[in-house]
Amino acid sequence: MPLSLHSLHRHILSGAKLLSRSCLPVSTLRSVAMACFLTSAFLLALQTYAAPAEFVQASFAMTQDSMDLDPDLPSNISEEVTSSPPPGTNKQIPQSIIIGVRKGGTRALLEMLDIHPDVAAAATEVHFFDWDENYAKGLEWYRDLMPYSYPHQITIEKTPGYFTSALAPERIRAMNSSIKLLLILRDPTERVISDYTQVYFNRLENHKPVQAIENLLVRNGALNTRYKAIQRSMYDIHMRNWLQHFSLEQIHIVDGNALIQDPLPELQKVERFLNLPPRIISSNFYFNQTKGFYCIRSDGRERCLHESKGRPHPTVNSTVLQQLRSYLHEHNRTFFRLVKRTFDWQ
């Protein structure tokens, strides 16, 4: 039976991968790789234009659905390019994890901590402890996704979904009961709107239908507390789960609102919590007037967060907004009692 275009494309990629592991001269491998690439690209283009319309639409829908799992990141973690690690390094299980919260500032926190020479930050969100299919792959699979680091460095990964996961606290404790956890939170009402905004733009970019935020926040005249964005902002409920497995002293809460306004003081607190020598300084940050938030300056380079960060929020109906604030207010008060600390949230 003749091979389908899709199967032929897979065979070409498999052959290229095997050749890359062979002992052929580098020049030969480069020529073969280029030929495979051009052939593969041609076949993919041919497949797209030759396939029935309903097949292409189905494939497109599957891609969009996978993106909805976590709009910040690809649904599958890409394989790390095989290369020789720096001498004296190895891959370590994280000694600290940024557990959340989604749209709380986790990416900014990780990028800023990565300035520190004693921090080795994982490049992607791993979703090891909150996705059963990844957890089933085992601890060595998890370790292999970490960056190479020196013995004196702390490896840190961040997956915002951990905070709201029912299983993540117990699983992380089973790995390391003395691990240090970082939790960055912002005003929970603002977080709901930011959550909606991210999904809204993600759906627009992928040509999926969108709804006004009021239609998601309110159902049948009442606040829709089943809306996932609202549930993620019930910090007290999730925190109770974590405190069943870890002491409060093991969880450092970063004020996300303060981090945006003035990064250094919050990062200095994190340095102390992780027992890191103070290395992050004010000159590592500069305010970008165009973007409206702080960017990073280190190792002679300047970089800002991805353009998807700092998007303008929609204007929310004032009555609906007040309903949301009132509902979350009681959850906030309970959360403050749990963590023995207050935050300047409306």
mmCIF file of C-alpha atoms in Angstrom:
data_model
loop_
_atom_site.group_PDB
_atom_site.id
_atom_site.type_symbol
_atom_site.label_atom_id
_atom_site.label_comp_id
_atom_site.label_asym_id
_atom_site.label_seq_id
_atom_site.Cartn_x
_atom_site.Cartn_y
_atom_site.Cartn_z
ATOM 1 C CA MET A 1 0.000 0.000 0.000
ATOM 2 C CA PRO A 2 1.508 3.397 -0.930
ATOM 3 C CA LEU A 3 2.467 5.685 1.930
ATOM 4 C CA SER A 4 0.267 8.692 2.690
ATOM 5 C CA LEU A 5 1.888 12.111 2.504
ATOM 6 C CA HIS A 6 1.690 12.374 6.294
ATOM 7 C CA SER A 7 3.357 8.956 6.753
ATOM 8 C CA LEU A 8 6.048 9.778 4.221
ATOM 9 C CA HIS A 9 6.738 13.032 6.070
ATOM 10 C CA ARG A 10 7.153 11.113 9.346
ATOM 11 C CA HIS A 11 9.505 8.590 7.729
ATOM 12 C CA ILE A 12 11.695 11.384 6.387
ATOM 13 C CA LEU A 13 11.910 13.004 9.834
ATOM 14 C CA SER A 14 12.721 9.653 11.470
ATOM 15 C CA GLY A 15 15.448 8.968 8.921
ATOM 16 C CA ALA A 16 16.954 12.406 9.512
ATOM 17 C CA LYS A 17 17.000 11.833 13.278
ATOM 18 C CA LEU A 18 18.801 8.481 12.854
ATOM 19 C CA LEU A 19 21.353 10.009 10.469
ATOM 20 C CA SER A 20 22.067 12.744 13.012
ATOM 21 C CA ARG A 21 23.179 10.050 15.443
ATOM 22 C CA SER A 22 25.444 8.336 12.898
ATOM 23 C CA CYS A 23 29.157 8.815 12.390
ATOM 24 C CA LEU A 24 28.915 10.418 8.943
ATOM 25 C CA PRO A 25 31.066 13.517 8.311
ATOM 26 C CA VAL A 26 29.500 16.808 9.362
ATOM 27 C CA SER A 27 29.432 18.131 5.790
ATOM 28 C CA THR A 28 27.495 15.075 4.635
ATOM 29 C CA LEU A 29 25.044 15.354 7.511
ATOM 30 C CA ARG A 30 24.402 18.989 6.686
ATOM 31 C CA SER A 31 23.631 18.149 3.063
ATOM 32 C CA VAL A 32 21.290 15.334 4.075
ATOM 33 C CA ALA A 33 19.576 17.533 6.660
ATOM 34 C CA MET A 34 18.971 20.264 4.088
ATOM 35 C CA ALA A 35 17.544 17.761 1.601
ATOM 36 C CA CYS A 36 15.233 16.318 4.280
ATOM 37 C CA PHE A 37 14.102 19.765 5.281
ATOM 38 C CA LEU A 38 13.246 20.828 1.727
ATOM 39 C CA THR A 39 11.456 17.549 0.970
ATOM 40 C CA SER A 40 9.541 17.697 4.248
ATOM 41 C CA ALA A 41 8.471 21.287 3.641
ATOM 42 C CA PHE A 42 7.271 20.386 0.130
ATOM 43 C CA LEU A 43 5.258 17.428 1.417
ATOM 44 C CA LEU A 44 3.659 19.467 4.181
ATOM 45 C CA ALA A 45 2.614 22.135 1.716
ATOM 46 C CA LEU A 46 1.287 19.496 -0.671
ATOM 47 C CA GLN A 47 -0.605 17.801 2.161
ATOM 48 C CA THR A 48 -2.262 21.069 3.189
ATOM 49 C CA TYR A 49 -3.458 21.944 -0.296
ATOM 50 C CA ALA A 50 -4.344 18.394 -1.324
ATOM 51 C CA ALA A 51 -6.232 17.432 1.826
ATOM 52 C CA PRO A 52 -10.031 17.706 2.001
ATOM 53 C CA ALA A 53 -11.246 20.913 3.619
ATOM 54 C CA GLU A 54 -12.924 19.094 6.497
ATOM 55 C CA PHE A 55 -9.625 17.349 7.366
ATOM 56 C CA VAL A 56 -7.719 20.618 7.475
ATOM 57 C CA GLN A 57 -10.436 22.214 9.631
ATOM 58 C CA ALA A 58 -10.384 19.280 12.049
ATOM 59 C CA SER A 59 -6.605 19.492 12.389
ATOM 60 C CA PHE A 60 -6.835 23.244 12.980
ATOM 61 C CA ALA A 61 -9.456 22.752 15.696
ATOM 62 C CA MET A 62 -7.293 20.154 17.450
ATOM 63 C CA THR A 63 -4.362 22.568 17.481
ATOM 64 C CA GLN A 64 -6.497 25.323 18.982
ATOM 65 C CA ASP A 65 -7.911 23.035 21.656
ATOM 66 C CA SER A 66 -4.433 22.057 22.771
ATOM 67 C CA MET A 67 -3.456 25.726 22.963
ATOM 68 C CA ASP A 68 -6.388 26.402 25.253
ATOM 69 C CA LEU A 69 -4.795 24.184 27.922
ATOM 70 C CA ASP A 70 -2.339 26.932 28.741
ATOM 71 C CA PRO A 71 -2.282 29.988 26.460
ATOM 72 C CA ASP A 72 1.107 31.078 27.767
ATOM 73 C CA LEU A 73 2.937 28.081 26.389
ATOM 74 C CA PRO A 74 2.924 25.326 23.795
ATOM 75 C CA SER A 75 1.023 22.259 24.946
ATOM 76 C CA ASN A 76 4.042 20.004 24.386
ATOM 77 C CA ILE A 77 7.490 20.668 25.740
ATOM 78 C CA SER A 78 10.074 20.678 22.981
ATOM 79 C CA GLU A 79 13.035 18.337 23.261
ATOM 80 C CA GLU A 80 16.262 19.930 24.367
ATOM 81 C CA VAL A 81 18.937 19.984 21.680
ATOM 82 C CA THR A 82 21.595 17.435 22.557
ATOM 83 C CA SER A 83 24.922 19.100 23.288
ATOM 84 C CA SER A 84 27.849 18.625 25.568
ATOM 85 C CA PRO A 85 27.094 20.102 29.007
ATOM 86 C CA PRO A 86 29.564 22.551 30.553
ATOM 87 C CA PRO A 87 32.220 20.706 32.588
ATOM 88 C CA GLY A 88 31.232 20.230 36.228
ATOM 89 C CA THR A 89 27.481 20.608 35.610
ATOM 90 C CA ASN A 90 24.559 18.237 35.769
ATOM 91 C CA LYS A 91 20.763 18.341 35.789
ATOM 92 C CA GLN A 92 19.226 18.653 39.231
ATOM 93 C CA ILE A 93 15.736 18.232 40.585
ATOM 94 C CA PRO A 94 14.513 21.784 41.421
ATOM 95 C CA GLN A 95 15.318 23.035 44.898
ATOM 96 C CA SER A 96 12.627 25.673 44.471
ATOM 97 C CA ILE A 97 9.431 25.850 42.412
ATOM 98 C CA ILE A 98 7.286 28.828 41.439
ATOM 99 C CA ILE A 99 3.872 27.239 41.929
ATOM 100 C CA GLY A 100 1.664 30.084 40.688
ATOM 101 C CA VAL A 101 -0.609 31.767 40.325
ATOM 102 C CA ARG A 102 -1.566 31.973 36.668
ATOM 103 C CA LYS A 103 -1.556 35.630 35.538
ATOM 104 C CA GLY A 104 0.037 36.568 38.831
ATOM 105 C CA GLY A 105 3.442 37.466 37.400
ATOM 106 C CA THR A 106 5.187 34.080 37.361
ATOM 107 C CA ARG A 107 7.058 34.701 34.121
ATOM 108 C CA ALA A 108 8.297 38.102 35.301
ATOM 109 C CA LEU A 109 9.447 36.587 38.596
ATOM 110 C CA LEU A 110 11.364 33.765 36.901
ATOM 111 C CA GLU A 111 12.991 36.072 34.345
ATOM 112 C CA MET A 112 14.076 38.460 37.079
ATOM 113 C CA LEU A 113 15.439 35.697 39.304
ATOM 114 C CA ASP A 114 17.380 34.364 36.339
ATOM 115 C CA ILE A 115 19.557 37.477 36.616
ATOM 116 C CA HIS A 116 21.133 35.896 39.703
ATOM 117 C CA PRO A 117 24.297 33.946 38.869
ATOM 118 C CA ASP A 118 23.375 31.242 41.397
ATOM 119 C CA VAL A 119 20.011 30.506 39.781
ATOM 120 C CA ALA A 120 19.449 28.052 36.924
ATOM 121 C CA ALA A 121 15.944 28.540 35.552
ATOM 122 C CA ALA A 122 14.027 25.972 33.519
ATOM 123 C CA ALA A 123 13.071 27.386 30.135
ATOM 124 C CA THR A 124 9.559 25.952 29.904
ATOM 125 C CA GLU A 125 6.575 25.224 32.090
ATOM 126 C CA VAL A 126 6.890 21.513 32.775
ATOM 127 C CA HIS A 127 3.434 20.631 34.164
ATOM 128 C CA PHE A 128 4.913 17.571 35.839
ATOM 129 C CA PHE A 129 2.936 17.619 39.070
ATOM 130 C CA ASP A 130 -0.438 18.744 37.699
ATOM 131 C CA TRP A 131 -0.718 16.686 34.495
ATOM 132 C CA ASP A 132 -1.174 12.965 35.117
ATOM 133 C CA GLU A 133 0.307 11.989 31.752
ATOM 134 C CA ASN A 134 3.544 13.816 32.603
ATOM 135 C CA TYR A 135 3.692 12.629 36.214
ATOM 136 C CA ALA A 136 3.421 9.041 34.999
ATOM 137 C CA LYS A 137 6.696 9.505 33.082
ATOM 138 C CA GLY A 138 8.612 9.581 36.339
ATOM 139 C CA LEU A 139 11.106 11.727 38.184
ATOM 140 C CA GLU A 140 14.000 11.081 35.805
ATOM 141 C CA TRP A 141 11.911 12.430 32.914
ATOM 142 C CA TYR A 142 11.276 15.535 35.042
ATOM 143 C CA ARG A 143 14.955 15.924 35.921
ATOM 144 C CA ASP A 144 15.941 15.648 32.273
ATOM 145 C CA LEU A 145 13.856 18.741 31.477
ATOM 146 C CA MET A 146 15.879 20.864 33.879
ATOM 147 C CA PRO A 147 18.831 23.015 32.788
ATOM 148 C CA TYR A 148 22.426 22.016 33.431
ATOM 149 C CA SER A 149 23.645 23.688 36.602
ATOM 150 C CA TYR A 150 26.712 23.875 38.836
ATOM 151 C CA PRO A 151 26.633 22.409 42.359
ATOM 152 C CA HIS A 152 26.357 25.864 43.970
ATOM 153 C CA GLN A 153 23.340 26.867 41.841
ATOM 154 C CA ILE A 154 19.651 26.517 42.664
ATOM 155 C CA THR A 155 17.475 25.045 39.944
ATOM 156 C CA ILE A 156 14.053 26.672 39.698
ATOM 157 C CA GLU A 157 11.084 25.758 37.537
ATOM 158 C CA LYS A 158 7.733 27.477 37.315
ATOM 159 C CA THR A 159 4.348 26.084 36.404
ATOM 160 C CA PRO A 160 1.446 28.363 37.438
ATOM 161 C CA GLY A 161 -1.027 25.496 37.246
ATOM 162 C CA TYR A 162 0.460 23.862 40.342
ATOM 163 C CA PHE A 163 -1.182 26.300 42.762
ATOM 164 C CA THR A 164 -4.709 25.392 41.711
ATOM 165 C CA SER A 165 -3.998 21.682 41.265
ATOM 166 C CA ALA A 166 -5.502 19.320 43.846
ATOM 167 C CA LEU A 167 -2.677 16.795 43.382
ATOM 168 C CA ALA A 168 0.428 18.979 43.003
ATOM 169 C CA PRO A 169 1.087 19.681 46.729
ATOM 170 C CA GLU A 170 1.133 16.004 47.707
ATOM 171 C CA ARG A 171 3.239 15.037 44.703
ATOM 172 C CA ILE A 172 5.802 17.782 45.294
ATOM 173 C CA ARG A 173 6.081 16.828 48.954
ATOM 174 C CA ALA A 174 6.684 13.199 47.954
ATOM 175 C CA MET A 175 9.620 14.413 45.854
ATOM 176 C CA ASN A 176 11.107 16.753 48.453
ATOM 177 C CA SER A 177 9.394 17.564 51.739
ATOM 178 C CA SER A 178 11.831 20.408 52.492
ATOM 179 C CA ILE A 179 11.591 22.196 49.135
ATOM 180 C CA LYS A 180 11.144 25.985 49.091
ATOM 181 C CA LEU A 181 8.077 27.198 47.224
ATOM 182 C CA LEU A 182 7.492 30.585 45.639
ATOM 183 C CA LEU A 183 3.955 31.877 45.143
ATOM 184 C CA ILE A 184 3.350 35.183 43.404
ATOM 185 C CA LEU A 185 -0.114 36.703 43.798
ATOM 186 C CA ARG A 186 -1.818 39.878 42.662
ATOM 187 C CA ASP A 187 -5.180 41.500 43.344
ATOM 188 C CA PRO A 188 -7.544 38.568 42.654
ATOM 189 C CA THR A 189 -10.095 40.716 40.809
ATOM 190 C CA GLU A 190 -7.404 42.093 38.501
ATOM 191 C CA ARG A 191 -6.144 38.550 38.043
ATOM 192 C CA VAL A 192 -9.581 37.396 36.817
ATOM 193 C CA ILE A 193 -9.674 40.174 34.227
ATOM 194 C CA SER A 194 -6.102 39.444 33.150
ATOM 195 C CA ASP A 195 -6.962 35.758 32.835
ATOM 196 C CA TYR A 196 -9.921 36.620 30.610
ATOM 197 C CA THR A 197 -7.771 39.003 28.544
ATOM 198 C CA GLN A 198 -5.160 36.352 27.841
ATOM 199 C CA VAL A 199 -7.719 33.804 26.704
ATOM 200 C CA TYR A 200 -9.590 36.466 24.703
ATOM 201 C CA PHE A 201 -6.537 37.416 22.634
ATOM 202 C CA ASN A 202 -5.463 33.806 22.306
ATOM 203 C CA ARG A 203 -8.851 32.894 20.816
ATOM 204 C CA LEU A 204 -8.811 35.920 18.508
ATOM 205 C CA GLU A 205 -5.390 34.978 17.180
ATOM 206 C CA ASN A 206 -6.654 31.479 16.482
ATOM 207 C CA HIS A 207 -9.924 32.625 14.869
ATOM 208 C CA LYS A 208 -12.095 31.208 17.629
ATOM 209 C CA PRO A 209 -15.292 32.901 18.855
ATOM 210 C CA VAL A 210 -15.024 35.207 21.873
ATOM 211 C CA GLN A 211 -17.453 36.490 24.479
ATOM 212 C CA ALA A 212 -17.692 39.721 26.412
ATOM 213 C CA ILE A 213 -16.292 39.303 29.905
ATOM 214 C CA GLU A 214 -19.668 40.127 31.486
ATOM 215 C CA ASN A 215 -21.208 37.099 29.749
ATOM 216 C CA LEU A 216 -18.668 34.854 31.435
ATOM 217 C CA LEU A 217 -18.739 36.520 34.843
ATOM 218 C CA VAL A 218 -22.526 36.507 35.150
ATOM 219 C CA ARG A 219 -25.010 33.725 34.431
ATOM 220 C CA ASN A 220 -28.757 34.012 35.054
ATOM 221 C CA GLY A 221 -28.266 37.285 36.887
ATOM 222 C CA ALA A 222 -25.796 35.877 39.419
ATOM 223 C CA LEU A 223 -22.021 35.727 39.554
ATOM 224 C CA ASN A 224 -20.806 32.662 37.676
ATOM 225 C CA THR A 225 -18.586 31.111 40.348
ATOM 226 C CA ARG A 226 -18.012 28.092 38.112
ATOM 227 C CA TYR A 227 -16.010 30.266 35.725
ATOM 228 C CA LYS A 228 -12.444 28.961 35.999
ATOM 229 C CA ALA A 229 -10.927 32.426 36.090
ATOM 230 C CA ILE A 230 -12.915 33.178 39.269
ATOM 231 C CA GLN A 231 -12.052 29.834 40.831
ATOM 232 C CA ARG A 232 -8.342 30.458 40.294
ATOM 233 C CA SER A 233 -8.697 33.703 42.285
ATOM 234 C CA MET A 234 -10.129 31.968 45.355
ATOM 235 C CA TYR A 235 -6.670 31.935 46.891
ATOM 236 C CA ASP A 236 -7.803 30.691 50.293
ATOM 237 C CA ILE A 237 -9.229 27.438 48.929
ATOM 238 C CA HIS A 238 -6.021 26.540 47.118
ATOM 239 C CA MET A 239 -3.784 27.707 49.960
ATOM 240 C CA ARG A 240 -5.550 25.385 52.407
ATOM 241 C CA ASN A 241 -4.586 22.469 50.211
ATOM 242 C CA TRP A 242 -0.920 23.507 50.182
ATOM 243 C CA LEU A 243 -0.823 24.043 53.933
ATOM 244 C CA GLN A 244 -1.922 20.456 54.447
ATOM 245 C CA HIS A 245 1.400 19.358 52.982
ATOM 246 C CA PHE A 246 3.838 22.216 53.669
ATOM 247 C CA SER A 247 4.465 24.619 56.511
ATOM 248 C CA LEU A 248 3.831 28.304 55.902
ATOM 249 C CA GLU A 249 7.566 28.892 56.399
ATOM 250 C CA GLN A 250 8.263 26.894 53.225
ATOM 251 C CA ILE A 251 6.049 29.084 51.063
ATOM 252 C CA HIS A 252 7.230 32.604 50.258
ATOM 253 C CA ILE A 253 4.505 34.839 48.848
ATOM 254 C CA VAL A 254 5.672 37.479 46.395
ATOM 255 C CA ASP A 255 3.445 40.539 46.078
ATOM 256 C CA GLY A 256 2.799 40.648 42.337
ATOM 257 C CA ASN A 257 1.450 44.192 42.408
ATOM 258 C CA ALA A 258 4.575 45.396 44.225
ATOM 259 C CA LEU A 259 6.869 43.490 41.838
ATOM 260 C CA ILE A 260 5.394 45.358 38.883
ATOM 261 C CA GLN A 261 5.786 48.777 40.559
ATOM 262 C CA ASP A 262 9.248 48.262 42.057
ATOM 263 C CA PRO A 263 10.915 44.878 41.398
ATOM 264 C CA LEU A 264 14.031 45.122 43.554
ATOM 265 C CA PRO A 265 12.566 44.974 47.099
ATOM 266 C CA GLU A 266 10.480 41.905 46.255
ATOM 267 C CA LEU A 267 13.445 40.152 44.645
ATOM 268 C CA GLN A 268 15.663 40.898 47.623
ATOM 269 C CA LYS A 269 13.107 39.148 49.838
ATOM 270 C CA VAL A 270 13.244 36.133 47.532
ATOM 271 C CA GLU A 271 17.053 36.114 47.686
ATOM 272 C CA ARG A 272 16.882 35.961 51.473
ATOM 273 C CA PHE A 273 14.211 33.247 51.417
ATOM 274 C CA LEU A 274 16.332 31.079 49.105
ATOM 275 C CA ASN A 275 19.530 31.838 51.073
ATOM 276 C CA LEU A 276 21.112 33.374 47.998
ATOM 277 C CA PRO A 277 23.847 35.992 48.280
ATOM 278 C CA PRO A 278 22.528 39.444 47.292
ATOM 279 C CA ARG A 279 23.420 39.886 43.637
ATOM 280 C CA ILE A 280 20.354 41.512 42.065
ATOM 281 C CA ILE A 281 20.679 45.319 42.057
ATOM 282 C CA SER A 282 18.635 48.311 40.936
ATOM 283 C CA SER A 283 20.631 48.771 37.713
ATOM 284 C CA ASN A 284 19.296 45.386 36.557
ATOM 285 C CA PHE A 285 15.962 47.072 35.841
ATOM 286 C CA TYR A 286 14.757 49.995 33.774
ATOM 287 C CA PHE A 287 11.260 51.266 33.189
ATOM 288 C CA ASN A 288 10.097 50.986 29.584
ATOM 289 C CA GLN A 289 7.768 53.911 28.933
ATOM 290 C CA THR A 290 6.340 52.317 25.792
ATOM 291 C CA LYS A 291 5.437 49.008 27.409
ATOM 292 C CA GLY A 292 4.522 50.533 30.747
ATOM 293 C CA PHE A 293 6.489 48.098 32.920
ATOM 294 C CA TYR A 294 10.022 47.284 34.031
ATOM 295 C CA CYS A 295 12.418 45.469 31.722
ATOM 296 C CA ILE A 296 15.630 43.629 32.554
ATOM 297 C CA ARG A 297 19.246 44.613 32.009
ATOM 298 C CA SER A 298 21.934 41.988 32.655
ATOM 299 C CA ASP A 299 25.095 40.598 31.059
ATOM 300 C CA GLY A 300 25.234 43.616 28.774
ATOM 301 C CA ARG A 301 21.797 42.842 27.315
ATOM 302 C CA GLU A 302 18.387 44.414 27.697
ATOM 303 C CA ARG A 303 15.201 42.401 27.421
ATOM 304 C CA CYS A 304 11.514 42.816 28.125
ATOM 305 C CA LEU A 305 8.788 40.277 28.673
ATOM 306 C CA HIS A 306 6.893 38.928 25.688
ATOM 307 C CA GLU A 307 4.530 41.317 23.922
ATOM 308 C CA SER A 308 1.598 39.262 25.225
ATOM 309 C CA LYS A 309 2.389 40.621 28.695
ATOM 310 C CA GLY A 310 0.900 43.927 29.747
ATOM 311 C CA ARG A 311 -2.019 43.847 27.341
ATOM 312 C CA PRO A 312 -4.756 46.422 28.021
ATOM 313 C CA HIS A 313 -7.686 45.052 30.006
ATOM 314 C CA PRO A 314 -11.276 45.515 28.873
ATOM 315 C CA THR A 315 -13.559 47.938 30.682
ATOM 316 C CA VAL A 316 -15.890 45.869 32.852
ATOM 317 C CA ASN A 317 -19.432 46.884 33.711
ATOM 318 C CA SER A 318 -19.207 48.602 37.111
ATOM 319 C CA THR A 319 -22.072 46.604 38.642
ATOM 320 C CA VAL A 320 -20.554 43.296 37.549
ATOM 321 C CA LEU A 321 -17.123 44.395 38.734
ATOM 322 C CA GLN A 322 -18.508 45.235 42.164
ATOM 323 C CA GLN A 323 -20.212 41.833 42.334
ATOM 324 C CA LEU A 324 -16.890 40.168 41.632
ATOM 325 C CA ARG A 325 -15.007 42.269 44.189
ATOM 326 C CA SER A 326 -17.601 41.630 46.883
ATOM 327 C CA TYR A 327 -17.531 37.906 46.294
ATOM 328 C CA LEU A 328 -13.735 37.667 46.393
ATOM 329 C CA HIS A 329 -13.490 39.970 49.411
ATOM 330 C CA GLU A 330 -14.472 37.205 51.847
ATOM 331 C CA HIS A 331 -12.069 34.791 50.222
ATOM 332 C CA ASN A 332 -9.330 37.409 50.604
ATOM 333 C CA ARG A 333 -10.036 37.845 54.314
ATOM 334 C CA THR A 334 -9.817 34.091 54.857
ATOM 335 C CA PHE A 335 -6.590 33.975 52.872
ATOM 336 C CA PHE A 336 -5.053 36.766 54.978
ATOM 337 C CA ARG A 337 -5.793 34.772 58.132
ATOM 338 C CA LEU A 338 -4.234 31.638 56.652
ATOM 339 C CA VAL A 339 -0.967 33.323 55.666
ATOM 340 C CA LYS A 340 -0.876 35.755 58.639
ATOM 341 C CA ARG A 341 -0.370 38.650 56.272
ATOM 342 C CA THR A 342 -2.447 41.240 54.406
ATOM 343 C CA PHE A 343 -2.193 42.662 50.908
ATOM 344 C CA ASP A 344 -3.391 45.939 49.430
ATOM 345 C CA TRP A 345 -6.147 44.415 47.317
ATOM 346 C CA GLN A 346 -9.404 46.244 46.665
#
